[in-house]
Short mmCIF file of C-alpha atoms and ligand atoms in Angstrom, two decimals:
data_model
loop_
_atom_site.label_atom_id
_atom_site.label_comp_id
_atom_site.label_asym_id
_atom_site.label_seq_id
_atom_site.Cartn_x
_atom_site.Cartn_y
_atom_site.Cartn_z
CA MET G 10 0.00 0.00 0.00
CA HIS G 11 2.73 2.50 0.96
CA ARG G 12 4.56 1.49 -2.25
CA ASP G 13 1.73 2.81 -4.42
CA PHE G 14 1.55 6.00 -2.39
CA ILE G 15 5.30 6.66 -2.75
CA LEU G 16 5.32 5.88 -6.48
CA ASN G 17 2.36 8.17 -6.95
CA LEU G 18 4.22 11.00 -5.19
CA GLU G 19 7.24 10.38 -7.41
CA LYS G 20 5.03 10.54 -10.48
CA LYS G 21 3.56 13.86 -9.31
CA VAL G 22 7.02 15.31 -8.75
CA PHE G 23 8.27 14.15 -12.16
CA THR G 24 5.28 15.77 -13.85
CA GLY G 25 5.85 19.10 -12.10
CA GLN G 26 3.05 18.90 -9.53
CA ASP G 27 3.53 20.05 -5.94
CA ILE G 28 3.28 17.57 -3.09
CA SER G 29 0.61 18.91 -0.73
CA TYR G 30 1.01 19.48 3.01
CA GLU G 31 -1.29 16.48 3.64
CA GLU G 32 0.77 14.24 1.35
CA GLY G 33 3.95 15.42 3.04
CA CYS G 34 2.45 14.54 6.44
CA ARG G 35 1.49 11.07 5.21
CA LEU G 36 4.99 10.54 3.82
CA ILE G 37 6.82 11.59 7.00
CA ASN G 38 4.51 9.39 9.09
CA LEU G 39 5.12 6.20 7.07
CA SER G 40 6.49 3.37 9.19
CA ASP G 41 10.21 2.62 9.25
CA ASP G 42 9.45 -0.47 7.10
CA ALA G 43 8.90 1.91 4.20
CA LEU G 44 12.36 3.46 4.47
CA PHE G 45 13.99 1.73 1.52
CA GLU G 46 10.99 2.30 -0.77
CA ILE G 47 11.14 6.01 0.18
CA ILE G 48 14.87 6.12 -0.42
CA ALA G 49 14.66 4.36 -3.80
CA SER G 50 12.14 6.93 -4.96
CA ALA G 51 14.03 9.91 -3.49
CA GLU G 52 17.23 8.70 -5.19
CA ARG G 53 15.51 8.59 -8.58
CA THR G 54 14.11 12.08 -7.92
CA ARG G 55 17.50 13.49 -6.93
CA ARG G 56 19.16 11.95 -10.01
CA HIS G 57 16.43 13.30 -12.28
CA PHE G 58 16.67 16.88 -11.02
CA LYS G 59 20.23 17.11 -9.73
CA GLY G 60 22.28 14.33 -11.33
CA ILE G 61 25.32 12.87 -9.60
CA GLU G 62 27.15 16.06 -8.66
CA ILE G 63 27.36 16.96 -4.99
CA ASN G 64 27.72 20.55 -3.77
CA LEU G 65 30.29 20.79 -1.02
CA CYS G 66 30.34 23.84 1.20
CA SER G 67 32.43 25.02 4.12
CA ILE G 68 32.10 27.77 6.68
CA VAL G 69 34.21 29.92 8.93
CA ASN G 70 32.90 31.05 12.30
CA ALA G 71 34.09 34.64 11.88
CA LYS G 72 32.56 36.00 15.09
CA SER G 73 31.71 33.60 17.86
CA GLY G 74 29.34 33.68 20.82
CA MET G 75 27.97 36.58 22.91
CA CYS G 76 24.75 36.56 20.88
CA GLN G 77 21.82 38.57 22.26
CA GLU G 78 19.28 36.04 20.95
CA ASP G 79 18.05 33.10 23.02
CA CYS G 80 17.77 30.26 20.44
CA SER G 81 17.46 27.28 22.75
CA PHE G 82 19.66 24.96 20.69
CA CYS G 83 22.57 27.36 20.30
CA SER G 84 25.77 27.37 22.31
CA GLN G 85 26.59 30.87 21.03
CA SER G 86 23.71 32.55 22.88
CA ALA G 87 24.80 34.83 25.73
CA PHE G 88 21.76 33.56 27.68
CA TYR G 89 23.45 30.22 28.36
CA ASN G 90 26.55 29.13 30.12
CA THR G 91 28.40 27.09 27.54
CA ASP G 92 32.07 26.34 27.14
CA ILE G 93 32.59 27.65 23.61
CA GLN G 94 35.37 29.97 22.57
CA THR G 95 34.00 33.50 22.07
CA TYR G 96 35.69 36.20 19.99
CA PRO G 97 34.86 39.36 18.01
CA MET G 98 35.12 39.51 14.21
CA ILE G 99 38.37 37.94 13.02
CA GLU G 100 40.74 39.66 10.56
CA PRO G 101 39.99 39.60 6.82
CA LYS G 102 43.19 37.63 6.16
CA ASP G 103 42.04 34.87 8.52
CA ILE G 104 38.69 34.64 6.72
CA VAL G 105 40.46 34.48 3.36
CA ASN G 106 42.89 31.82 4.62
CA ALA G 107 39.94 29.71 5.78
CA ALA G 108 38.40 30.08 2.32
CA VAL G 109 41.64 29.07 0.58
CA ASN G 110 41.80 25.95 2.77
CA ALA G 111 38.15 25.15 2.03
CA ALA G 112 38.88 25.39 -1.71
CA LYS G 113 41.88 23.06 -1.31
CA ASN G 114 39.58 20.60 0.46
CA GLY G 115 37.21 20.54 -2.51
CA ALA G 116 34.51 22.97 -1.34
CA ARG G 117 32.55 24.83 -4.00
CA GLU G 118 30.85 27.32 -1.68
CA PHE G 119 32.18 29.15 1.31
CA SER G 120 30.18 31.01 3.93
CA ILE G 121 31.32 33.63 6.41
CA VAL G 122 29.18 33.11 9.51
CA THR G 123 28.84 35.57 12.39
CA SER G 124 26.98 35.20 15.67
CA GLY G 125 24.64 37.93 16.85
CA THR G 126 21.32 39.43 15.82
CA ALA G 127 22.86 41.28 12.88
CA VAL G 128 26.07 42.73 11.53
CA GLY G 129 25.96 46.51 11.60
CA SER G 130 29.12 48.23 12.83
CA ASP G 131 31.27 50.01 10.23
CA GLU G 132 34.29 48.05 11.40
CA ASP G 133 32.62 44.66 10.90
CA ILE G 134 31.23 45.67 7.51
CA SER G 135 34.64 46.83 6.36
CA ILE G 136 36.23 43.51 7.47
CA LEU G 137 33.58 41.60 5.55
CA ILE G 138 34.09 43.68 2.40
CA ASP G 139 37.87 43.15 2.52
CA ALA G 140 37.36 39.43 3.10
CA ILE G 141 34.93 39.10 0.17
CA HIS G 142 37.41 40.88 -2.12
CA GLY G 143 40.19 38.55 -0.93
CA ILE G 144 38.14 35.39 -1.46
CA LYS G 145 37.21 36.58 -4.94
CA GLN G 146 40.83 37.25 -5.77
CA LYS G 147 42.27 34.01 -4.44
CA THR G 148 39.61 31.38 -5.13
CA ILE G 149 36.76 30.49 -7.46
CA LEU G 150 34.52 29.68 -4.49
CA GLU G 151 30.90 30.77 -4.49
CA ARG G 152 30.84 33.51 -1.82
CA CYS G 153 28.14 33.26 0.85
CA ALA G 154 27.54 34.88 4.23
CA SER G 155 25.29 34.25 7.22
CA LEU G 156 25.05 37.48 9.20
CA GLY G 157 21.70 37.36 10.96
CA ILE G 158 18.89 39.85 10.48
CA THR G 159 21.10 42.27 8.64
CA LYS G 160 19.69 45.47 7.14
CA LYS G 161 19.09 45.93 3.42
CA GLU G 162 21.72 48.71 3.11
CA VAL G 163 24.39 46.43 4.55
CA LEU G 164 23.37 43.50 2.35
CA LEU G 165 23.56 45.78 -0.67
CA LYS G 166 27.09 46.92 0.21
CA LEU G 167 28.17 43.30 0.57
CA LYS G 168 26.54 42.37 -2.73
CA GLU G 169 28.43 45.17 -4.44
CA ALA G 170 31.63 43.81 -2.89
CA GLY G 171 30.99 40.43 -4.53
CA LEU G 172 28.82 38.44 -2.12
CA GLN G 173 26.67 36.01 -4.12
CA SER G 174 24.60 33.99 -1.64
CA TYR G 175 22.90 34.84 1.62
CA HIS G 176 22.24 32.25 4.27
CA HIS G 177 19.66 32.68 7.01
CA ASN G 178 17.83 29.78 8.59
CA LEU G 179 14.21 29.94 9.69
CA GLU G 180 15.30 27.19 12.14
CA THR G 181 11.88 25.54 12.48
CA ALA G 182 8.19 25.82 11.63
CA ARG G 183 6.41 29.09 12.33
CA SER G 184 4.04 27.28 14.75
CA PHE G 185 6.96 25.94 16.81
CA PHE G 186 9.30 28.93 16.68
CA PRO G 187 8.10 30.56 19.96
CA ASN G 188 9.24 27.39 21.77
CA ILE G 189 12.74 27.90 20.38
CA CYS G 190 13.33 31.65 20.42
CA THR G 191 11.63 34.50 22.27
CA THR G 192 13.95 37.40 21.45
CA HIS G 193 12.81 37.98 17.88
CA ASP G 194 9.86 37.10 15.68
CA TYR G 195 9.65 34.51 12.94
CA GLU G 196 8.60 37.32 10.63
CA ASP G 197 11.97 39.07 11.20
CA ASP G 198 13.67 35.99 9.75
CA VAL G 199 11.20 35.71 6.90
CA ASN G 200 11.73 39.38 6.05
CA VAL G 201 15.50 39.11 5.80
CA ILE G 202 15.05 36.22 3.34
CA LYS G 203 12.62 38.27 1.28
CA THR G 204 15.00 41.26 1.27
CA ALA G 205 18.01 39.17 0.26
CA LYS G 206 15.95 37.57 -2.50
CA GLU G 207 14.85 40.98 -3.77
CA LEU G 208 18.50 42.01 -3.92
CA GLY G 209 19.22 39.03 -6.17
CA PHE G 210 21.13 36.79 -3.77
CA TYR G 211 21.01 33.00 -4.12
CA ILE G 212 19.07 32.10 -0.97
CA CYS G 213 20.22 29.40 1.39
CA CYS G 214 17.59 28.86 4.09
CA GLY G 215 16.64 25.83 6.13
CA GLY G 216 16.49 24.71 9.71
CA VAL G 217 17.45 22.47 12.57
CA PHE G 218 15.53 19.24 13.17
CA GLY G 219 15.15 17.40 16.45
CA LEU G 220 14.27 20.48 18.54
CA GLY G 221 11.05 18.86 19.77
CA GLU G 222 8.98 19.80 16.72
CA THR G 223 6.31 17.41 15.47
CA LYS G 224 6.63 15.56 12.19
CA GLU G 225 3.87 17.77 10.81
CA GLN G 226 5.88 20.86 11.75
CA ARG G 227 8.74 19.50 9.61
CA VAL G 228 6.31 19.51 6.69
CA GLU G 229 5.09 23.01 7.65
CA LEU G 230 8.64 24.37 7.37
CA ALA G 231 9.03 22.74 3.93
CA VAL G 232 5.84 24.46 2.76
CA THR G 233 7.06 27.85 4.05
CA LEU G 234 10.42 27.44 2.29
CA ARG G 235 8.65 26.50 -0.91
CA GLU G 236 6.43 29.59 -0.67
CA LEU G 237 9.48 31.79 -0.08
CA GLY G 238 11.18 30.36 -3.18
CA VAL G 239 14.51 29.66 -1.49
CA ASP G 240 17.26 28.12 -3.64
CA SER G 241 19.04 25.87 -1.19
CA ILE G 242 17.90 24.17 2.01
CA PRO G 243 20.53 23.45 4.64
CA ILE G 244 19.32 20.63 6.89
CA ASN G 245 20.83 20.49 10.37
CA PHE G 246 20.15 17.83 12.98
CA LEU G 247 20.37 18.84 16.63
CA ASN G 248 23.56 17.83 18.34
CA PRO G 249 22.60 18.85 21.91
CA ARG G 250 25.09 21.30 23.38
CA PRO G 251 25.94 21.27 27.09
CA GLY G 252 24.65 24.35 28.89
CA THR G 253 21.78 25.03 26.46
CA PRO G 254 18.11 24.37 27.34
CA LEU G 255 18.15 21.46 24.87
CA GLU G 256 21.26 19.84 26.31
CA ASN G 257 19.32 16.73 27.33
CA ALA G 258 17.35 16.32 24.11
CA ASN G 259 17.71 12.98 22.37
CA HIS G 260 19.40 12.67 19.01
CA LEU G 261 17.09 11.84 16.13
CA THR G 262 17.39 8.31 14.85
CA PRO G 263 19.23 7.85 11.53
CA ILE G 264 15.96 6.66 9.97
CA GLU G 265 14.14 9.84 11.07
CA CYS G 266 16.94 11.94 9.54
CA LEU G 267 16.72 10.08 6.23
CA LYS G 268 12.94 10.50 6.13
CA ILE G 269 13.32 14.25 6.69
CA ILE G 270 15.81 14.50 3.81
CA ALA G 271 13.48 12.52 1.52
CA LEU G 272 10.51 14.69 2.53
CA TYR G 273 12.43 17.81 1.48
CA ARG G 274 13.51 16.23 -1.83
CA PHE G 275 9.88 15.39 -2.64
CA MET G 276 8.52 18.77 -1.54
CA LEU G 277 11.30 20.91 -3.08
CA PRO G 278 12.47 18.62 -5.89
CA GLN G 279 14.44 21.16 -7.91
CA LYS G 280 16.26 22.79 -5.00
CA ASP G 281 19.65 22.14 -3.49
CA ILE G 282 19.37 20.12 -0.28
CA VAL G 283 22.53 20.34 1.79
CA ILE G 284 23.19 18.29 4.92
CA CYS G 285 25.01 20.39 7.51
CA GLY G 286 25.47 20.32 11.30
CA GLY G 287 24.77 17.21 13.33
CA ARG G 288 25.38 14.77 10.46
CA PRO G 289 27.94 12.48 12.12
CA ALA G 290 26.22 12.62 15.55
CA ASN G 291 22.74 11.76 14.26
CA LEU G 292 23.31 9.59 11.18
CA ARG G 293 26.38 7.76 12.42
CA ASP G 294 27.06 4.73 10.15
CA MET G 295 24.15 5.66 7.88
CA GLN G 296 25.70 8.92 6.63
CA CYS G 297 26.30 7.48 3.18
CA LEU G 298 22.53 7.17 2.67
CA ILE G 299 21.93 10.94 2.75
CA PHE G 300 22.36 11.19 -1.03
CA ALA G 301 20.07 8.27 -1.79
CA ALA G 302 17.55 9.96 0.52
CA GLY G 303 17.67 13.03 -1.73
CA ALA G 304 20.48 15.33 -0.62
CA ASN G 305 22.73 16.81 -3.30
CA GLY G 306 25.01 18.74 -1.00
CA MET G 307 26.96 18.42 2.21
CA MET G 308 28.95 20.68 4.49
CA ILE G 309 32.54 19.53 4.86
CA GLY G 310 35.07 20.46 7.54
CA ASN G 311 34.12 21.75 10.95
CA TYR G 312 30.77 23.19 11.99
CA LEU G 313 30.35 26.43 13.97
CA THR G 314 31.24 25.15 17.40
CA THR G 315 31.67 21.41 16.84
CA MET G 316 34.06 19.28 14.79
CA GLY G 317 33.07 17.61 11.53
CA ARG G 318 34.51 14.41 10.08
CA GLN G 319 37.84 14.28 8.30
CA VAL G 320 37.30 15.81 4.85
CA GLU G 321 39.10 12.90 3.16
CA GLU G 322 36.55 10.46 4.65
CA ASP G 323 33.69 12.52 3.20
CA LEU G 324 35.31 12.76 -0.23
CA LYS G 325 35.94 9.01 -0.22
CA MET G 326 32.29 8.39 0.67
CA ILE G 327 31.19 10.44 -2.35
CA ARG G 328 33.58 8.61 -4.69
CA ASP G 329 32.56 5.21 -3.35
CA LEU G 330 28.92 6.02 -4.11
CA GLY G 331 29.76 6.80 -7.75
CA LEU G 332 29.01 10.51 -7.17
CA LYS G 333 31.36 13.42 -7.67
CA PRO G 334 31.86 16.89 -6.20
CA ARG G 335 30.36 19.68 -8.27
CA ILE G 336 33.11 21.90 -9.63
CA ASN G 337 31.31 25.04 -10.79
S1 LIG J 405 21.31 30.63 16.28
FE1 LIG J 405 22.22 32.58 15.61
S2 LIG J 405 20.78 34.12 16.40
FE2 LIG J 405 20.33 32.23 17.53
S3 LIG J 405 21.57 32.35 19.41
FE3 LIG J 405 22.80 31.24 17.88
S4 LIG J 405 24.09 32.81 16.91
FE4 LIG J 405 22.40 33.87 17.96
#
């Protein structure tokens, strides 16, 4: 029975029809027995729309901690007593060096990430502009930044300097967001995405799963991202951080993670789906199935405050699967 349902969804996707919220909910609620049927279909869908090339991206944590927001999963919030290293904006040359290393490791995209509600001081903006120029000069990386709820004027200056993509996660569904963050509104996040899109940035916007949201709320977020017309969806899985309110949350199971990835491939079939933080901790030995489940991208190297796997292991995994890193 679930086989017919999955094949019917696949047919809809291949003929350009949207999967509805209700269909998404039915898909994400299928029993674990259906996993390999879901994956087989998601793999065909990924191959059809995205082929065998995998987008690899890397980040630098250019400004760490001391954030005035209270996101309950985040070790960089000043509300919580965590043991992370905190520092103000690093020098442009350090950002550029991190980008050069990312390029050597095989990354295609590179994002400068800063903690805090927004970037706004002249000094920080000038560092970012210098860093963007340097990355452009020394690499062919796609240049991305994740700078919070940053104002339109600042985004415009950065675009003029050569920034191509803007990353800003909605984190979770609108209906669950007040459980996760009380210091700003969901609409503030939505608005920054709309502004960046208006300015012509490639939009990278997704969330963190395993925060206590329901399966239906995972579908709700997919619908919102589809309505916003984002280009790329970073999928993070919670890796509970000591000192945060979610420190005792359970990891998702690998099967839950794979179903989430497949849900997003079915609901946003033409978009880039990139697996980011929490991959090794949540998927463990099943990491190689993320591509069959529908992902066509992966963050390599370290995450913001936690370590990733060895890059060589990730590259080997891609080669072993008969896939290859996207070059341009
Ligand atoms: S997720 Fe971003 S905005 Fe929220 S606390 Fe962490 S650094 Fe601040």
